[in-house]
GROMACS .gro file of C-alpha atoms in nm:
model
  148
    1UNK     CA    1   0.000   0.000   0.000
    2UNK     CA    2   0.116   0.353  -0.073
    3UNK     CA    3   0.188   0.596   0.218
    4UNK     CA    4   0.000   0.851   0.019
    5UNK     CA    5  -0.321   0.949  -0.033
    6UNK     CA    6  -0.528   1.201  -0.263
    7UNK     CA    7  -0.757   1.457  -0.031
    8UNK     CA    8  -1.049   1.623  -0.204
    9UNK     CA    9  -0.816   1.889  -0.373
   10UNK     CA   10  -0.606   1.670  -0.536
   11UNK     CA   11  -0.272   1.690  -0.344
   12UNK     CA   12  -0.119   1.356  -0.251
   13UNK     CA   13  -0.086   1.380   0.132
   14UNK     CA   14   0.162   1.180   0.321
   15UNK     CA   15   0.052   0.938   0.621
   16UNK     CA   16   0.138   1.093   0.968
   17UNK     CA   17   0.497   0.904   0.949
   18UNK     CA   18   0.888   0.904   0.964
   19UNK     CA   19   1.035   0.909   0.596
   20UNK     CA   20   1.383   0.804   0.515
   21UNK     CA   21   1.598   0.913   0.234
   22UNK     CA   22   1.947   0.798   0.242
   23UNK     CA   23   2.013   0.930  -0.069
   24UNK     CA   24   1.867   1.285  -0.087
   25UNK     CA   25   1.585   1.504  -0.263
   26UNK     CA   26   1.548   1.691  -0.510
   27UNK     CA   27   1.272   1.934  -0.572
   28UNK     CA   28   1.205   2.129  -0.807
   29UNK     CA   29   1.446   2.020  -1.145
   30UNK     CA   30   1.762   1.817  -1.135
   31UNK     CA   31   2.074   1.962  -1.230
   32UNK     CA   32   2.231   1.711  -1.422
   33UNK     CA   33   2.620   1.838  -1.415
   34UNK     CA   34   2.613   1.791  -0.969
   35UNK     CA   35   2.747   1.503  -0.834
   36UNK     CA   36   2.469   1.472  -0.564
   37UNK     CA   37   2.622   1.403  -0.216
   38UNK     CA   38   2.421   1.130   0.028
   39UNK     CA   39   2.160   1.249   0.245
   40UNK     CA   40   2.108   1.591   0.077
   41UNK     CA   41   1.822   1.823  -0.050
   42UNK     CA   42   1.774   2.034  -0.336
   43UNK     CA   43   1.497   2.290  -0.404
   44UNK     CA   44   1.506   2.472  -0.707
   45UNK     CA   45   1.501   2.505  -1.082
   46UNK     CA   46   1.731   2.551  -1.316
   47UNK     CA   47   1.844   2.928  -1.399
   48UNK     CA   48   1.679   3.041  -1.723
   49UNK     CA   49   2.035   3.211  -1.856
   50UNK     CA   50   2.316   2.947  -1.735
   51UNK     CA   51   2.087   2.620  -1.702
   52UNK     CA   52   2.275   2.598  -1.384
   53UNK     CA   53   2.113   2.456  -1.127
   54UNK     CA   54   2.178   2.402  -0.691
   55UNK     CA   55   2.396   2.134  -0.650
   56UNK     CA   56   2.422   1.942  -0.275
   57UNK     CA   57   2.747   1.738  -0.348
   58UNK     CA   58   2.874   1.758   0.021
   59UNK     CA   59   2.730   1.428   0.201
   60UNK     CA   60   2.476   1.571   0.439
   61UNK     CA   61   2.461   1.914   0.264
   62UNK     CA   62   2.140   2.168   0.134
   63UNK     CA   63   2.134   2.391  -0.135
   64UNK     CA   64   1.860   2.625  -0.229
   65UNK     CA   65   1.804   2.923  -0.436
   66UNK     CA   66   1.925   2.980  -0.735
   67UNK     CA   67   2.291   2.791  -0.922
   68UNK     CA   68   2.408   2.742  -0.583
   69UNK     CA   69   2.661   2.474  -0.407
   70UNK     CA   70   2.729   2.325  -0.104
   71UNK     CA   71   2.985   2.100  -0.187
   72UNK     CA   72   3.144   2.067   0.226
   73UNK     CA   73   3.035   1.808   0.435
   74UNK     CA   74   2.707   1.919   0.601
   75UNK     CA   75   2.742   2.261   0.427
   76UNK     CA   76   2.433   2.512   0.337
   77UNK     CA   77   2.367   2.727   0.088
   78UNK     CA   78   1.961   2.853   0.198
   79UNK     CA   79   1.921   3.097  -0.051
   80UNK     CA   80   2.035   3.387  -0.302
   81UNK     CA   81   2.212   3.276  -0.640
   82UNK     CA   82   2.570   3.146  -0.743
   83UNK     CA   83   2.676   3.124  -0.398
   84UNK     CA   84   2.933   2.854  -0.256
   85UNK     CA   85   2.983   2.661   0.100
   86UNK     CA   86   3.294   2.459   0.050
   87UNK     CA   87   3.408   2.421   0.405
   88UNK     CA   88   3.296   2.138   0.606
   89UNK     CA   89   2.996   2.265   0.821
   90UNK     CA   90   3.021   2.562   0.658
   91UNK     CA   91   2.698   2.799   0.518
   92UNK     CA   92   2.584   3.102   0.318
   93UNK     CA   93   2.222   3.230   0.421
   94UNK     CA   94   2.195   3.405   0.105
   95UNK     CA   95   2.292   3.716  -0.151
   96UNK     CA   96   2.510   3.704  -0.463
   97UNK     CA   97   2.847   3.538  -0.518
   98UNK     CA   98   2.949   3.461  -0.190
   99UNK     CA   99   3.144   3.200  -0.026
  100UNK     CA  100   3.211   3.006   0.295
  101UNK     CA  101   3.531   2.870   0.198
  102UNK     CA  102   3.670   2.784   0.580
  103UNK     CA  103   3.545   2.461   0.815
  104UNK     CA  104   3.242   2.603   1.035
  105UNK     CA  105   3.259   2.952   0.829
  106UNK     CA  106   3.000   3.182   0.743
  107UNK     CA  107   2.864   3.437   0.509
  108UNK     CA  108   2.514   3.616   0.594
  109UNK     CA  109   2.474   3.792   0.254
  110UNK     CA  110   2.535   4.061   0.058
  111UNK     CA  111   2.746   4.039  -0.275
  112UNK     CA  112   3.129   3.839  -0.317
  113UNK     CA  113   3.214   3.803   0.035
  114UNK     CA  114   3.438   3.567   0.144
  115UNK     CA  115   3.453   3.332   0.459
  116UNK     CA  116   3.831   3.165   0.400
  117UNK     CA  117   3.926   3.155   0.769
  118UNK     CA  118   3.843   2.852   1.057
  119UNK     CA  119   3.525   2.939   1.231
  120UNK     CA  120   3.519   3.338   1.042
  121UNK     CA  121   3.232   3.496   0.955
  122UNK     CA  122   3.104   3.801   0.721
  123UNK     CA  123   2.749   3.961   0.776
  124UNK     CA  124   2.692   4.110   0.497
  125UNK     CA  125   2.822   4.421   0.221
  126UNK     CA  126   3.043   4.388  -0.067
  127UNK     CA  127   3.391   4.209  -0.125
  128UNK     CA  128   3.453   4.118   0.285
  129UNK     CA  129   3.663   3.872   0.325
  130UNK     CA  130   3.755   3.708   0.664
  131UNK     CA  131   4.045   3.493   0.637
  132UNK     CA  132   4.231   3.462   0.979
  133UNK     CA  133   4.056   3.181   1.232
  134UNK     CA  134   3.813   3.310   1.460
  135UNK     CA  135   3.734   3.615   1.206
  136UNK     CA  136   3.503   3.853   1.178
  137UNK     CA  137   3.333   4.141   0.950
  138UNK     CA  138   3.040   4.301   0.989
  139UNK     CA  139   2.985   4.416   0.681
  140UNK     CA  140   3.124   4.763   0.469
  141UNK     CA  141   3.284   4.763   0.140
  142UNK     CA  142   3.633   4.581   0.069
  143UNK     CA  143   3.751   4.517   0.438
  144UNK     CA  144   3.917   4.239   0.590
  145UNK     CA  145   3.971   4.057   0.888
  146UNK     CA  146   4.325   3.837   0.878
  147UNK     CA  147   4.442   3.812   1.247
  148UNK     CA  148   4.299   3.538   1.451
   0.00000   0.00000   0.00000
């Protein structure tokens, strides 16, 4: 028996139960140049211009948005378009062109900023980069944060 049903508007509706997926999901369209990583999720289509598409290929990683990857272990990429999360455990909330390059870094947003150091962070504005451990920047235009 299937562990779906059909209500009265025509949506398939799932029992009240635990589903597994060892492999991942994909919704919206596949993007068929990603090496999908296990136990990942996809949501999104493929970008009208580029055909690119989000591509999970860290195990245990989550892209969304628009031609974005997450390619670290457990790495995120929740939103905005053509941004990377290459560090293990590492994540970009969003923007344009931004990347978490360092284990456990982050990026909040805003356009090409760069998380490159262990455990650094950038809020937000335009060509940050925080490359020293422990980093931070808050945001601005072209600064950076090396020390640890």
């Amino acid at each position: 028996p299937s562990p779906f049903t059909v209500d009265e508007n025509g949506w398939w509706v799932a029992e009240p139960k635990m589903f597994r997926f060892p492999q991942g999901i994909v919704i919206g369209e596949r993007y068929d140049n990603c090496t999908y990583g296990e136990a990942v999720l996809a949501v999104g289509l493929l970008d009208e211009n580029s055909g690119q598409g989000n591509c999970p290929s860290g195990d245990g990683s989550v892209a969304f948005g628009a031609a974005n990857t997450a390619s670290g272990k457990h790495s995120t990429v929740t939103g905005g378009s053509i941004n990377h999360a290459s560090g293990d455990v590492s994540s970009v909330s969003g923007g344009y062109g931004n990347k978490a390059t360092g284990q456990d870094s982050s990026v909040s947003g805003g356009v090409y900023n760069t998380g490159a150091g262990q455990r650094s962070s950038v809020t937000g504005g335009d060509s940050n980069q925080a490359s020293g451990q422990d980093s931070s920047v808050s945001g601005g235009a072209y600064n950076a944060a090396s020390g640890t």
